[in-house]
Structures are given as structure tokens and as C-alpha cells.
Tab-separated table of C-alpha atoms in Angstrom:
chain	number	residue	atom	x	y	z
H	64	UNK	CA	17.299	-2.119	-25.812
H	65	UNK	CA	15.451	-4.435	-27.374
H	66	UNK	CA	14.557	-4.125	-31.964
H	67	UNK	CA	10.945	-3.544	-31.590
H	68	UNK	CA	9.888	-7.080	-33.118
H	69	UNK	CA	11.823	-8.887	-30.549
H	70	UNK	CA	9.258	-10.216	-27.837
H	71	UNK	CA	10.525	-11.185	-23.806
H	72	UNK	CA	9.743	-13.514	-21.929
H	73	UNK	CA	8.603	-11.805	-19.390
H	74	UNK	CA	7.557	-7.933	-18.653
H	75	UNK	CA	7.972	-6.677	-15.655
H	76	UNK	CA	5.741	-3.123	-14.590
H	77	UNK	CA	7.615	-1.597	-10.922
H	78	UNK	CA	11.254	-1.680	-10.253
H	79	UNK	CA	10.414	-2.508	-5.947
H	80	UNK	CA	12.416	-4.824	-3.507
H	81	UNK	CA	9.619	-7.261	-5.850
H	82	UNK	CA	10.602	-5.610	-9.525
H	83	UNK	CA	13.949	-6.069	-9.451
H	84	UNK	CA	13.862	-9.188	-7.451
H	85	UNK	CA	12.071	-10.673	-9.836
H	86	UNK	CA	13.289	-9.293	-12.365
H	87	UNK	CA	16.600	-10.435	-12.100
H	88	UNK	CA	15.417	-14.150	-10.998
H	89	UNK	CA	14.033	-14.681	-14.102
H	90	UNK	CA	17.774	-13.686	-15.838
H	91	UNK	CA	18.591	-16.329	-13.346
H	92	UNK	CA	17.166	-19.029	-15.367
H	93	UNK	CA	17.825	-17.456	-18.222
H	94	UNK	CA	14.921	-15.804	-19.288
H	95	UNK	CA	13.991	-12.341	-21.425
H	96	UNK	CA	13.163	-9.729	-19.260
H	97	UNK	CA	12.736	-5.742	-19.313
H	98	UNK	CA	11.921	-4.104	-16.374
H	99	UNK	CA	10.138	-0.805	-16.451
H	100	UNK	CA	10.411	2.259	-13.964
H	101	UNK	CA	8.265	5.702	-13.491
H	102	UNK	CA	10.439	7.045	-11.393
H	103	UNK	CA	13.260	5.945	-9.328
H	104	UNK	CA	14.911	2.862	-9.311
H	105	UNK	CA	14.699	0.542	-6.146
H	106	UNK	CA	11.276	2.027	-5.569
H	107	UNK	CA	9.743	3.083	-1.731
H	108	UNK	CA	12.409	0.415	-0.079
H	109	UNK	CA	14.998	1.752	-1.267
H	110	UNK	CA	14.140	5.145	-1.855
H	111	UNK	CA	11.405	6.356	0.683
H	112	UNK	CA	11.052	3.592	2.611
H	113	UNK	CA	13.020	0.995	3.653
H	114	UNK	CA	16.762	1.795	3.773
H	115	UNK	CA	16.922	5.436	4.191
H	116	UNK	CA	14.945	4.681	7.258
H	117	UNK	CA	17.072	1.952	8.760
H	118	UNK	CA	20.030	4.702	7.907
H	119	UNK	CA	17.947	7.697	10.033
H	120	UNK	CA	17.493	4.782	12.678
H	121	UNK	CA	21.770	3.990	12.903
H	122	UNK	CA	22.432	7.057	13.462
H	123	UNK	CA	19.735	7.938	15.838
H	124	UNK	CA	21.123	4.816	17.148
H	125	UNK	CA	24.296	6.548	18.148
H	126	UNK	CA	22.678	9.242	19.423
H	127	UNK	CA	21.046	6.966	21.743
H	128	UNK	CA	24.200	5.169	22.566
H	129	UNK	CA	26.612	8.002	22.952
H	130	UNK	CA	24.237	9.465	25.098
H	131	UNK	CA	23.400	7.080	27.656
H	132	UNK	CA	25.516	3.729	27.670
H	133	UNK	CA	28.888	5.519	26.955
H	134	UNK	CA	30.179	6.580	30.575
H	135	UNK	CA	28.938	3.128	31.274
H	136	UNK	CA	31.321	1.147	28.580
H	137	UNK	CA	34.079	4.016	30.275
H	138	UNK	CA	34.286	6.476	27.926
H	139	UNK	CA	33.678	9.786	28.976
H	140	UNK	CA	32.260	12.699	26.678
H	141	UNK	CA	33.451	15.833	26.697
H	142	UNK	CA	30.815	19.033	26.502
H	143	UNK	CA	27.648	18.131	24.403
H	144	UNK	CA	26.912	15.413	21.121
H	145	UNK	CA	25.191	17.145	19.159
H	146	UNK	CA	22.625	15.870	16.471
H	147	UNK	CA	23.588	16.858	13.077
H	148	UNK	CA	20.498	16.297	11.355
H	149	UNK	CA	21.976	17.069	8.041
H	150	UNK	CA	24.437	15.332	8.285
H	151	UNK	CA	22.641	12.369	8.690
H	152	UNK	CA	20.174	13.146	6.378
H	153	UNK	CA	22.972	13.549	3.437
H	154	UNK	CA	24.136	9.826	4.714
H	155	UNK	CA	21.543	8.532	4.677
H	156	UNK	CA	21.049	10.039	0.422
H	157	UNK	CA	25.009	8.214	0.404
H	158	UNK	CA	23.626	4.767	1.655
H	159	UNK	CA	20.364	5.085	-0.633
H	160	UNK	CA	22.885	5.926	-3.250
H	161	UNK	CA	25.215	3.378	-3.231
H	162	UNK	CA	22.292	0.112	-2.600
H	163	UNK	CA	20.156	1.847	-6.416
H	164	UNK	CA	23.493	2.221	-7.681
H	165	UNK	CA	24.284	-1.393	-7.379
H	166	UNK	CA	20.928	-2.831	-8.361
H	167	UNK	CA	21.251	-1.116	-11.725
H	168	UNK	CA	24.370	-2.530	-11.684
H	169	UNK	CA	22.749	-6.235	-11.143
H	170	UNK	CA	20.968	-5.464	-13.562
H	171	UNK	CA	22.835	-4.369	-15.914
H	172	UNK	CA	25.345	-7.659	-15.709
H	173	UNK	CA	22.367	-9.979	-16.272
H	174	UNK	CA	21.949	-7.763	-19.134
H	175	UNK	CA	18.067	-6.200	-18.430
H	176	UNK	CA	17.147	-3.587	-20.246
H	177	UNK	CA	14.869	-0.973	-17.812
H	178	UNK	CA	12.413	1.805	-19.708
H	179	UNK	CA	12.205	4.000	-17.864
H	180	UNK	CA	8.433	5.580	-17.601
H	181	UNK	CA	4.685	4.489	-17.306
H	182	UNK	CA	4.271	1.342	-18.011
H	183	UNK	CA	0.612	-0.124	-18.906
H	184	UNK	CA	-0.338	-3.440	-20.799
H	185	UNK	CA	-2.285	-2.232	-24.042
H	186	UNK	CA	-3.724	-5.737	-24.732
H	187	UNK	CA	-2.635	-9.852	-25.798
H	188	UNK	CA	-3.408	-12.860	-24.120
H	189	UNK	CA	-1.135	-16.019	-22.862
H	190	UNK	CA	-2.029	-17.599	-26.306
H	191	UNK	CA	0.020	-15.123	-28.016
H	192	UNK	CA	1.903	-12.068	-26.331
H	193	UNK	CA	1.128	-8.954	-24.352
H	194	UNK	CA	1.762	-5.311	-25.720
H	195	UNK	CA	3.218	-3.085	-22.770
H	196	UNK	CA	3.224	0.966	-23.131
H	197	UNK	CA	5.957	2.324	-21.537
H	198	UNK	CA	5.498	6.620	-21.741
H	199	UNK	CA	8.242	9.116	-20.822
H	200	UNK	CA	7.893	12.144	-18.894
H	201	UNK	CA	8.702	13.397	-22.009
H	202	UNK	CA	5.943	12.336	-23.584
H	203	UNK	CA	7.568	9.660	-26.009
H	204	UNK	CA	6.502	6.048	-26.903
H	205	UNK	CA	8.100	2.907	-27.157
H	206	UNK	CA	6.258	-0.567	-27.067
H	207	UNK	CA	7.633	-3.340	-25.248
H	208	UNK	CA	5.992	-7.333	-25.944
H	209	UNK	CA	6.150	-9.937	-23.836
H	210	UNK	CA	4.947	-13.852	-23.117
H	211	UNK	CA	3.906	-13.012	-19.013
H	212	UNK	CA	3.593	-9.387	-17.489
H	213	UNK	CA	4.380	-8.666	-13.704
H	214	UNK	CA	2.609	-6.054	-12.519
H	215	UNK	CA	4.689	-4.692	-9.505
H	216	UNK	CA	3.291	-1.607	-8.930
H	217	UNK	CA	3.701	-0.947	-4.773
H	218	UNK	CA	2.106	1.788	-2.841
H	219	UNK	CA	2.243	5.417	-2.096
H	220	UNK	CA	0.896	6.980	1.505
H	221	UNK	CA	-2.283	7.547	1.229
H	222	UNK	CA	-3.581	11.240	0.935
H	223	UNK	CA	-6.578	12.593	2.923
H	224	UNK	CA	-8.853	15.253	2.092
H	225	UNK	CA	-9.165	16.128	6.138
H	226	UNK	CA	-5.650	16.367	7.007
H	227	UNK	CA	-4.726	19.285	3.944
H	228	UNK	CA	-1.400	17.428	3.285
H	229	UNK	CA	0.917	20.502	1.678
H	230	UNK	CA	3.825	18.683	1.624
H	231	UNK	CA	5.803	21.735	3.595
H	232	UNK	CA	3.830	21.725	7.190
H	233	UNK	CA	1.741	18.556	6.496
H	234	UNK	CA	4.390	15.823	5.596
H	235	UNK	CA	3.725	11.808	3.711
H	236	UNK	CA	6.447	9.340	4.637
H	237	UNK	CA	8.187	10.417	1.261
H	238	UNK	CA	8.720	13.766	2.239
H	239	UNK	CA	10.400	12.890	5.545
H	240	UNK	CA	12.843	10.994	3.220
H	241	UNK	CA	13.037	13.278	0.521
H	242	UNK	CA	16.530	13.516	-0.160
H	243	UNK	CA	16.365	17.678	0.736
H	244	UNK	CA	15.023	17.668	3.968
H	245	UNK	CA	17.701	17.813	6.533
H	246	UNK	CA	16.416	20.441	8.227
H	247	UNK	CA	13.608	18.887	12.087
H	248	UNK	CA	11.223	20.894	13.451
H	249	UNK	CA	11.452	21.401	17.316
H	250	UNK	CA	7.785	19.584	18.319
H	251	UNK	CA	5.545	17.247	15.231
H	252	UNK	CA	2.522	15.177	15.491
H	253	UNK	CA	2.553	12.658	14.623
H	254	UNK	CA	-0.652	10.814	12.813
H	255	UNK	CA	-0.529	7.008	13.178
H	256	UNK	CA	0.875	5.069	16.079
H	257	UNK	CA	1.966	2.010	13.244
H	258	UNK	CA	5.056	0.373	12.604
H	259	UNK	CA	5.728	3.897	10.638
H	260	UNK	CA	5.043	6.427	12.594
H	261	UNK	CA	6.702	4.597	15.481
H	262	UNK	CA	10.207	4.079	14.095
H	263	UNK	CA	10.070	8.487	12.763
H	264	UNK	CA	8.837	9.039	16.554
H	265	UNK	CA	12.006	7.597	17.743
H	266	UNK	CA	14.261	8.246	14.990
H	267	UNK	CA	13.256	11.721	15.749
H	268	UNK	CA	12.469	12.390	19.775
H	269	UNK	CA	16.547	11.034	19.492
H	270	UNK	CA	17.475	14.010	17.804
H	271	UNK	CA	15.636	16.870	19.875
H	272	UNK	CA	12.195	16.460	18.339
H	273	UNK	CA	9.212	17.142	20.673
H	274	UNK	CA	6.917	14.487	19.889
H	275	UNK	CA	3.165	13.892	19.639
H	276	UNK	CA	1.543	10.731	18.816
H	277	UNK	CA	-1.605	10.617	17.799
H	278	UNK	CA	-2.846	7.179	17.373
H	279	UNK	CA	-6.937	6.246	16.433
H	280	UNK	CA	-7.400	3.002	18.188
H	281	UNK	CA	-6.350	2.279	21.658
H	282	UNK	CA	-3.043	1.547	21.314
H	283	UNK	CA	-0.185	1.935	19.349
H	284	UNK	CA	1.210	-1.453	17.201
H	285	UNK	CA	-1.798	-2.930	17.968
H	286	UNK	CA	-1.115	-6.138	15.755
H	287	UNK	CA	2.593	-6.576	19.066
H	288	UNK	CA	2.032	-8.373	22.394
H	289	UNK	CA	0.202	-6.418	25.856
H	290	UNK	CA	4.267	-6.797	27.028
H	291	UNK	CA	6.178	-5.738	24.556
H	292	UNK	CA	3.383	-3.159	23.185
H	293	UNK	CA	4.001	-1.775	27.269
H	294	UNK	CA	7.980	-1.863	26.731
H	295	UNK	CA	8.115	0.240	23.939
H	296	UNK	CA	5.895	3.124	25.141
H	297	UNK	CA	8.149	3.201	28.847
H	298	UNK	CA	10.441	3.146	26.095
H	299	UNK	CA	8.640	6.589	24.700
H	300	UNK	CA	7.602	8.149	27.607
H	301	UNK	CA	11.359	8.148	29.296
H	302	UNK	CA	12.910	10.046	25.830
H	303	UNK	CA	9.904	12.762	26.343
H	304	UNK	CA	7.346	11.543	23.615
H	305	UNK	CA	3.732	11.409	24.109
H	306	UNK	CA	1.789	9.011	22.843
H	307	UNK	CA	-2.620	9.664	22.973
H	308	UNK	CA	-4.981	6.907	21.822
H	309	UNK	CA	-8.076	6.861	20.939
H	310	UNK	CA	-8.044	10.679	19.644
H	311	UNK	CA	-9.637	10.628	16.004
H	312	UNK	CA	-8.119	13.128	13.716
H	313	UNK	CA	-11.130	15.050	11.937
H	314	UNK	CA	-8.776	18.137	10.414
H	315	UNK	CA	-5.298	18.991	9.867
H	316	UNK	CA	-3.724	22.997	9.267
H	317	UNK	CA	-1.397	24.629	8.338
H	318	UNK	CA	-0.971	27.486	10.463
H	319	UNK	CA	1.155	30.592	10.603
H	320	UNK	CA	3.821	28.938	13.682
H	321	UNK	CA	3.548	26.463	12.721
H	322	UNK	CA	0.063	22.724	12.489
H	323	UNK	CA	-2.572	22.508	14.419
H	324	UNK	CA	-4.369	18.576	14.322
H	325	UNK	CA	-8.139	18.764	15.488
H	326	UNK	CA	-9.485	15.855	17.425
H	327	UNK	CA	-12.223	14.531	19.310
H	328	UNK	CA	-12.496	10.643	21.446
H	329	UNK	CA	-13.028	7.865	18.606
H	330	UNK	CA	-15.730	6.385	20.303
H	331	UNK	CA	-18.249	9.655	19.114
H	332	UNK	CA	-20.517	8.471	17.282
H	333	UNK	CA	-20.584	10.418	14.227
H	334	UNK	CA	-23.983	12.575	14.681
H	335	UNK	CA	-22.409	13.545	17.927
H	336	UNK	CA	-18.566	14.959	16.329
H	337	UNK	CA	-19.714	18.691	15.974
H	338	UNK	CA	-21.654	18.907	19.369
H	339	UNK	CA	-18.021	16.837	21.213
H	340	UNK	CA	-15.578	19.186	22.884
H	341	UNK	CA	-12.558	19.308	20.141
H	342	UNK	CA	-8.978	18.932	21.508
H	343	UNK	CA	-6.165	20.383	19.954
H	344	UNK	CA	-2.731	20.201	19.667
H	345	UNK	CA	-0.106	22.607	17.388
H	346	UNK	CA	3.411	21.296	16.738
H	347	UNK	CA	5.938	22.835	14.451
H	348	UNK	CA	5.365	19.829	11.754
H	349	UNK	CA	2.997	16.905	11.144
H	350	UNK	CA	4.048	13.449	9.766
H	351	UNK	CA	0.933	11.815	8.503
H	352	UNK	CA	1.150	8.014	8.655
H	353	UNK	CA	-1.443	5.768	8.956
H	354	UNK	CA	-1.618	3.888	5.792
H	355	UNK	CA	-0.688	2.903	2.464
H	356	UNK	CA	-3.035	3.496	-0.974
H	357	UNK	CA	-2.474	0.247	-3.702
H	358	UNK	CA	-0.981	1.989	-7.286
H	359	UNK	CA	-3.201	-0.252	-9.721
H	360	UNK	CA	-4.362	2.932	-11.597
H	361	UNK	CA	-3.782	4.056	-15.376
H	362	UNK	CA	-2.025	0.383	-15.621
H	363	UNK	CA	-4.578	-1.099	-18.609
H	364	UNK	CA	-5.790	-3.349	-16.002
H	365	UNK	CA	-9.146	-2.715	-16.920
H	366	UNK	CA	-9.565	-2.978	-19.935
H	367	UNK	CA	-7.888	-6.117	-20.079
H	368	UNK	CA	-10.624	-7.674	-17.917
H	369	UNK	CA	-8.167	-7.476	-14.463
H	370	UNK	CA	-10.330	-7.152	-11.066
H	371	UNK	CA	-9.563	-4.540	-8.791
H	372	UNK	CA	-11.095	-4.012	-5.875
H	373	UNK	CA	-10.652	-1.057	-3.382
H	374	UNK	CA	-7.064	-0.249	-5.148
H	375	UNK	CA	-6.114	-3.584	-4.762
H	376	UNK	CA	-5.257	-6.445	-8.146
H	377	UNK	CA	-6.118	-9.803	-7.107
H	378	UNK	CA	-4.756	-12.561	-6.887
H	379	UNK	CA	-4.245	-15.832	-6.557
H	380	UNK	CA	-2.912	-15.636	-3.048
H	381	UNK	CA	-1.312	-19.180	-3.722
H	382	UNK	CA	0.201	-18.965	-7.284
H	383	UNK	CA	0.352	-14.916	-7.982
H	384	UNK	CA	-1.765	-14.560	-10.847
H	385	UNK	CA	-4.781	-12.374	-11.663
H	386	UNK	CA	-7.766	-13.215	-12.973
H	387	UNK	CA	-5.935	-12.651	-16.597
H	388	UNK	CA	-4.454	-15.979	-17.559
H	389	UNK	CA	-0.580	-14.430	-17.884
H	390	UNK	CA	-0.681	-11.351	-15.552
H	391	UNK	CA	0.919	-11.528	-11.952
H	392	UNK	CA	0.952	-9.142	-9.634
H	393	UNK	CA	3.076	-8.576	-6.759
H	394	UNK	CA	3.944	-6.988	-3.346
H	395	UNK	CA	2.007	-3.697	-2.343
H	396	UNK	CA	-0.419	-3.776	-4.686
H	397	UNK	CA	-1.623	-7.149	-3.914
H	398	UNK	CA	-2.493	-5.366	-1.096
H	399	UNK	CA	-1.069	-9.602	1.031
H	400	UNK	CA	1.082	-8.526	3.172
H	401	UNK	CA	2.933	-4.818	2.571
H	402	UNK	CA	5.978	-5.884	3.592
H	403	UNK	CA	9.181	-5.302	1.064
H	404	UNK	CA	10.342	-9.521	2.230
H	405	UNK	CA	7.148	-10.586	1.069
H	406	UNK	CA	7.391	-8.867	-2.438
H	407	UNK	CA	10.873	-10.155	-2.846
H	408	UNK	CA	8.528	-13.814	-2.113
H	409	UNK	CA	7.014	-13.206	-3.953
H	410	UNK	CA	8.342	-12.117	-7.024
H	411	UNK	CA	10.320	-15.751	-6.339
H	412	UNK	CA	6.370	-17.614	-7.225
H	413	UNK	CA	5.172	-15.379	-9.866
H	414	UNK	CA	8.490	-16.012	-11.641
H	415	UNK	CA	8.772	-19.708	-11.272
H	416	UNK	CA	4.830	-20.121	-12.572
H	417	UNK	CA	5.666	-17.437	-15.412
H	418	UNK	CA	8.414	-19.034	-17.091
H	419	UNK	CA	7.001	-22.643	-15.902
H	420	UNK	CA	4.135	-21.828	-17.990
H	421	UNK	CA	6.251	-20.519	-21.036
H	422	UNK	CA	8.665	-23.842	-20.558
H	423	UNK	CA	11.986	-24.510	-21.824
H	424	UNK	CA	12.735	-22.858	-18.047
H	425	UNK	CA	14.483	-24.954	-15.619
H	426	UNK	CA	11.828	-23.867	-13.450
H	427	UNK	CA	9.319	-25.398	-11.014
H	428	UNK	CA	5.607	-24.444	-10.354
H	429	UNK	CA	5.914	-22.922	-7.533
H	430	UNK	CA	3.393	-22.082	-4.167
H	431	UNK	CA	3.834	-19.171	-2.485
H	432	UNK	CA	3.906	-19.888	1.720
H	433	UNK	CA	2.335	-16.768	3.808
H	434	UNK	CA	1.829	-18.630	6.923
H	435	UNK	CA	6.371	-17.994	8.690
H	436	UNK	CA	5.940	-14.501	7.643
H	437	UNK	CA	8.862	-12.886	10.316
H	438	UNK	CA	7.903	-8.550	10.898
H	439	UNK	CA	10.616	-5.950	12.247
H	440	UNK	CA	10.428	-2.447	13.504
H	441	UNK	CA	13.323	-0.068	13.938
H	442	UNK	CA	12.205	1.616	17.312
H	443	UNK	CA	14.505	1.089	20.095
H	444	UNK	CA	14.538	-1.514	21.048
H	445	UNK	CA	14.195	-3.299	17.867
H	446	UNK	CA	10.780	-5.625	17.783
H	447	UNK	CA	10.778	-9.014	15.951
H	448	UNK	CA	7.610	-10.903	15.561
H	449	UNK	CA	6.418	-14.644	13.258
H	450	UNK	CA	3.208	-16.337	13.400
H	451	UNK	CA	0.718	-16.090	16.046
H	452	UNK	CA	0.566	-14.499	18.946
H	453	UNK	CA	0.058	-15.807	22.288
H	454	UNK	CA	-4.272	-15.727	21.789
H	455	UNK	CA	-4.116	-16.166	18.753
H	456	UNK	CA	-2.576	-19.549	19.843
H	457	UNK	CA	-4.962	-20.473	22.469
H	458	UNK	CA	-7.440	-19.730	20.221
H	459	UNK	CA	-6.496	-22.185	18.236
H	460	UNK	CA	-4.277	-24.784	19.600
H	461	UNK	CA	-5.476	-24.824	22.555
H	462	UNK	CA	-3.054	-26.187	25.349
H	463	UNK	CA	-0.276	-23.985	25.067
H	464	UNK	CA	3.775	-23.323	26.217
H	465	UNK	CA	5.530	-19.990	26.255
H	466	UNK	CA	8.954	-19.441	26.826
H	467	UNK	CA	9.677	-16.402	27.733
H	468	UNK	CA	13.743	-14.571	29.313
H	469	UNK	CA	15.389	-11.932	29.902
H	470	UNK	CA	17.543	-9.609	28.043
H	471	UNK	CA	18.410	-8.933	31.344
H	472	UNK	CA	20.103	-12.937	32.175
H	473	UNK	CA	22.002	-12.477	29.488
H	474	UNK	CA	25.784	-12.130	29.676
H	475	UNK	CA	26.061	-10.848	25.993
H	476	UNK	CA	23.066	-7.785	26.912
H	477	UNK	CA	24.566	-7.036	30.064
H	478	UNK	CA	28.622	-6.899	28.434
H	479	UNK	CA	26.347	-4.099	25.956
H	480	UNK	CA	24.208	-2.647	28.623
H	481	UNK	CA	21.441	-3.069	26.579
H	482	UNK	CA	19.773	-5.079	29.609
H	483	UNK	CA	16.058	-3.980	28.359
H	484	UNK	CA	13.153	-6.120	26.838
H	485	UNK	CA	12.701	-9.572	26.742
H	486	UNK	CA	11.999	-12.926	23.814
H	487	UNK	CA	8.484	-15.233	23.937
H	488	UNK	CA	8.112	-18.032	22.191
H	489	UNK	CA	4.687	-20.131	21.868
H	490	UNK	CA	4.278	-23.645	20.972
H	491	UNK	CA	2.407	-26.972	21.039
H	492	UNK	CA	1.668	-28.276	24.218
H	493	UNK	CA	1.005	-31.729	23.019
H	494	UNK	CA	3.381	-31.144	20.064
H	495	UNK	CA	6.421	-28.965	20.551
H	496	UNK	CA	5.582	-26.969	17.326
H	497	UNK	CA	7.038	-23.418	17.353
H	498	UNK	CA	3.282	-22.108	16.591
H	499	UNK	CA	5.016	-18.201	16.851
H	500	UNK	CA	7.436	-16.045	18.894
H	501	UNK	CA	8.481	-12.514	19.637
H	502	UNK	CA	11.117	-10.073	20.961
H	503	UNK	CA	11.724	-6.091	22.052
H	504	UNK	CA	15.237	-5.609	22.739
H	505	UNK	CA	18.299	-5.615	20.546
H	506	UNK	CA	19.309	-7.553	17.308
H	507	UNK	CA	15.644	-9.143	18.049
H	508	UNK	CA	14.408	-8.930	14.698
H	509	UNK	CA	17.472	-10.781	13.827
H	510	UNK	CA	17.034	-13.365	17.084
H	511	UNK	CA	13.525	-13.840	14.642
H	512	UNK	CA	15.266	-14.956	11.481
H	513	UNK	CA	16.491	-18.001	13.661
H	514	UNK	CA	12.983	-18.773	15.117
H	515	UNK	CA	10.919	-18.451	11.835
H	516	UNK	CA	13.867	-21.244	10.278
H	517	UNK	CA	12.992	-22.981	13.178
H	518	UNK	CA	8.852	-22.860	12.418
H	519	UNK	CA	9.686	-23.816	8.213
H	520	UNK	CA	11.586	-26.443	8.806
H	521	UNK	CA	9.395	-27.423	11.044
H	522	UNK	CA	12.297	-27.668	14.025
H	523	UNK	CA	10.468	-27.635	17.424
H	524	UNK	CA	10.867	-26.051	20.541
H	525	UNK	CA	13.469	-28.560	22.652
H	526	UNK	CA	15.105	-29.601	18.819
H	527	UNK	CA	16.433	-25.842	19.627
H	528	UNK	CA	16.922	-26.232	22.418
H	529	UNK	CA	19.638	-28.567	21.937
H	530	UNK	CA	21.352	-26.904	18.834
H	531	UNK	CA	24.789	-25.033	20.002
H	532	UNK	CA	24.819	-21.048	20.517
H	533	UNK	CA	27.890	-19.777	20.145
H	534	UNK	CA	28.818	-17.667	23.708
H	535	UNK	CA	28.181	-15.367	24.668
H	536	UNK	CA	26.289	-13.523	21.996
H	537	UNK	CA	22.706	-12.523	21.336
H	538	UNK	CA	21.387	-15.127	20.538
H	539	UNK	CA	21.458	-17.298	23.381
H	540	UNK	CA	18.322	-15.375	23.540
H	541	UNK	CA	16.668	-17.521	21.441
H	542	UNK	CA	18.329	-21.245	23.819
H	543	UNK	CA	17.070	-19.646	26.465
H	544	UNK	CA	13.891	-18.845	25.618
H	545	UNK	CA	13.189	-22.206	23.955
H	546	UNK	CA	14.595	-23.850	26.719
H	547	UNK	CA	12.279	-21.850	28.932
H	548	UNK	CA	9.282	-23.485	26.713
H	549	UNK	CA	9.639	-26.574	29.024
H	550	UNK	CA	10.708	-24.530	32.599
H	551	UNK	CA	14.094	-25.603	31.559
H	552	UNK	CA	15.876	-22.055	30.455
H	553	UNK	CA	19.401	-22.043	32.998
H	554	UNK	CA	19.994	-18.682	33.869
H	555	UNK	CA	15.984	-18.118	34.572
H	556	UNK	CA	15.162	-17.694	38.178
H	557	UNK	CA	11.923	-18.858	39.081
H	558	UNK	CA	8.973	-21.236	37.195
H	559	UNK	CA	8.052	-20.131	33.535
H	560	UNK	CA	4.870	-18.460	33.365
């Protein structure tokens, strides 16, 4: 730990994918950094989000492959295949621990002190330094000073009073991913058909849970292309997932047998709700996955004059600096693309700009780039996307070309038994600039990464089609799809549509 009179170059409050990343990056530049964390090192992503869900997804995918594809591969599974969720949960916990221990090791190697407790900016300015207090669980308080501050406090599951979340039968995603959650119900209602809801629906259905999704909008995954949604719905329905869209969930109640959700059609006017016939859905358990609340309170920011709107810390999105000079914010708490990899990107930007403003470091000011952000959804099949959707591309650019290619026509996909899904790439008809891409199928998130790199470096569809791709690989999906932008896909029968 630092001496009381020491002044850090940078104090970072929050150790999630934005916070710990920022601390390590700043240390690489030679800065003296302090990291503050009130709960778990690694934040939501490592402990209750990205990592544990993907560990459970891997177990669910293995179960899916054994049940549906083993025989295709000439592997005979004698007797019943038993799904042991408790064992899968234990493995998930081990994965989380290993990664969190890895983060701790990196911080130690970089000599970054970790202050455990609730951080609060007590005062200060860019002209002197900022005073940050850290109050531990025992109530003891320490004060540290820093030339610049980065707020990376993230978000937490939104708690809606009408849903009566009791953390026993009516749960949040944090509850579902708690290390002690090791027993699944026979049935579950999932409120919210967004990314979180669909990922959990896929996992638990594979483990034999009867899933019912209740979604307020008229479709699940509302931001995705309609063909992608249709493909996923077809798969979900094939494994027994019931999807009810346009449902306004009025309340959720715990009952002796489990839970009960009461709904009316989402189109029902508010003054007609009482008189409208209700629909009741029942299950043993309910997962509420309809949004996250930014953690921006009790950080001393209001007293400092930092602008906060609806819980969201307002920043200059280019520089990640707040209206209070010397105070930066990154990640979910800013409300700008609530994705772990965006938090890390913003961390890069905030660190560069903070240290450049201090001077004496080999770093220049940087601007964030939100134009080419990849999205990934780990359902089965996987979904990946980047850039503009087809309608948005037409509205923005006018004439476009769209290439499409299907996994069923790819040799490696056939070998793997992964023939469901397709990829589409959208390009400007005049310039051939790649405007966006989306994919549903095996390794879709990995394939989208290649398109993301191409878009970042302004590689055209034709130029990407000239790149030699190893055969046989799933990466040939990219090759065939960009070739189809110009109607030149080798393994596609018929004209480009």
C-alpha cells in the first residue's frame, strides 16, 4: 500500500473489465495507479456476467452435442445421458476463480495496490489533486490522493418493485450465477427476451428446464435482423422453449408451488389495464432479465459537480471525460454501449487522455471509436454482428449489395455437423465499403471479428474476398459471403439475393 502522503497519477474506482484493464494499461505507461473495489475483483463480467455464463454455455453445448450430434459422428452413447447442473456450476466457479486469480496476479506483477471498500470522491480538482476515501466493510476509512480519477463502477440488475424479487424464487442474473446456485427448477419463466434472457433460456433448456420467455416487444432480440431472429426462434421452439411476445408483465408473485406472472397485451392502454383480461403464467422459478441500473450513486460525484442523468454519468464520448476536468467515466455507468469490450476500449481512451493531460508519459490523447462495435450472443446457434443492419444501411446509403452464404454449403460445417445458420455482409453499392455484417451459426462471434478488422481498416468486400482462407475452415464463411456481395460465391447455387 502507498504511504498516506503519496499522490497517485490515477485512481480507478471499480475493477471490472473497464477498471482493471485501465489500471494495467496505465501501469504499462509507467503511471502510479491505485485500484478501488468494494466487492469482487473483476466486476460483473468476471463474476456474474460474461465469463460464468459462457462457462455454463460450454457445458450446455457439450450436452447438446452429445444428445444431437454424437451419433452423426459415429459415437454411440449407451444408456441415458445425465445432465448434472451441480457439476457444471462447480466448473463455472472454478473458471471464475482461475480468471479472477489471474487478474490479481497481473495487478501484483504491475505493483498496483488494490484498496478494498467503497470509493468516494470527497473533493479536489485538476489543478491540485483529488481526494478519494475508501470505506471498508468494517467501517474503517482510508484516504488516497490522485491527479486524475476514472469511475468504472458498472451496473447492477434493475430491481422492479412489481416483480417482487426475493432472490429465492424470483431471481436476477446475479442470483442465477451466484457460486451457491447449483440446483435447477423443473420450469422457469424468463422475463425479457433480450441477450441475457435468451442466453439463459438456451442454457437451462439444454439442462432440461421447461422455459417460458415473456417479452414486452413484438419480438425477441429486437435489434437483430429478422432472418436471424427467425432462425433462433426455430431452434428455440425445437428444444421446447415457449416464447410469448407483446406481453406486459404487471406483476410476479411467489406462490407455494413456485411463481406466478400476470400479463396483459403490451398494446393495452394504461387506463384499460384493470378492465383487461389477464393471462397467468406459472413455473417453479422466475428469472428477471429486463435491464441493468448504472451504479453512480454515493460516489461523491454530485457534490463534485459531475453531471448525472437518470443514473448515467454523462461524458464526452470522444474522450470519456466528464464535465468535471480530470474525472473520467467508462463502461456501463456511462450508458454508452453496455458491453465489456466497450468498457475496455473506453479504458484505453480515458487512460491515454488522463496521462497525456498530466504530462511526462509516452502517450498521446486519443478518441473513442464507437462506429465499429461487434456484438455477440451465445445462444445455440451463436449470433454475431457488427456495423449497420440491412434496413439502416439502405436508409443511410441508398443502394447496397448484400452477400449471403449458408453453413449447409460449407465443407467444414458439414464435417462438424453444424449446418444450421447463415452469414450476411452488407456493402455500399458504389464504394464496396463494408457497412455491416451479421451471422448466426457455429463460431459466429469469431467470424464477426474478421469483418470488424476489415471494417476498421476500410478493407472493401472485394479486397477481403482476395484474402486466402485456409481450407477446410469455418472462416471460409467470411470468404464465401463477401464473394457473394458481388454474386461470385463459388459454392452457392443461384443468384445473389
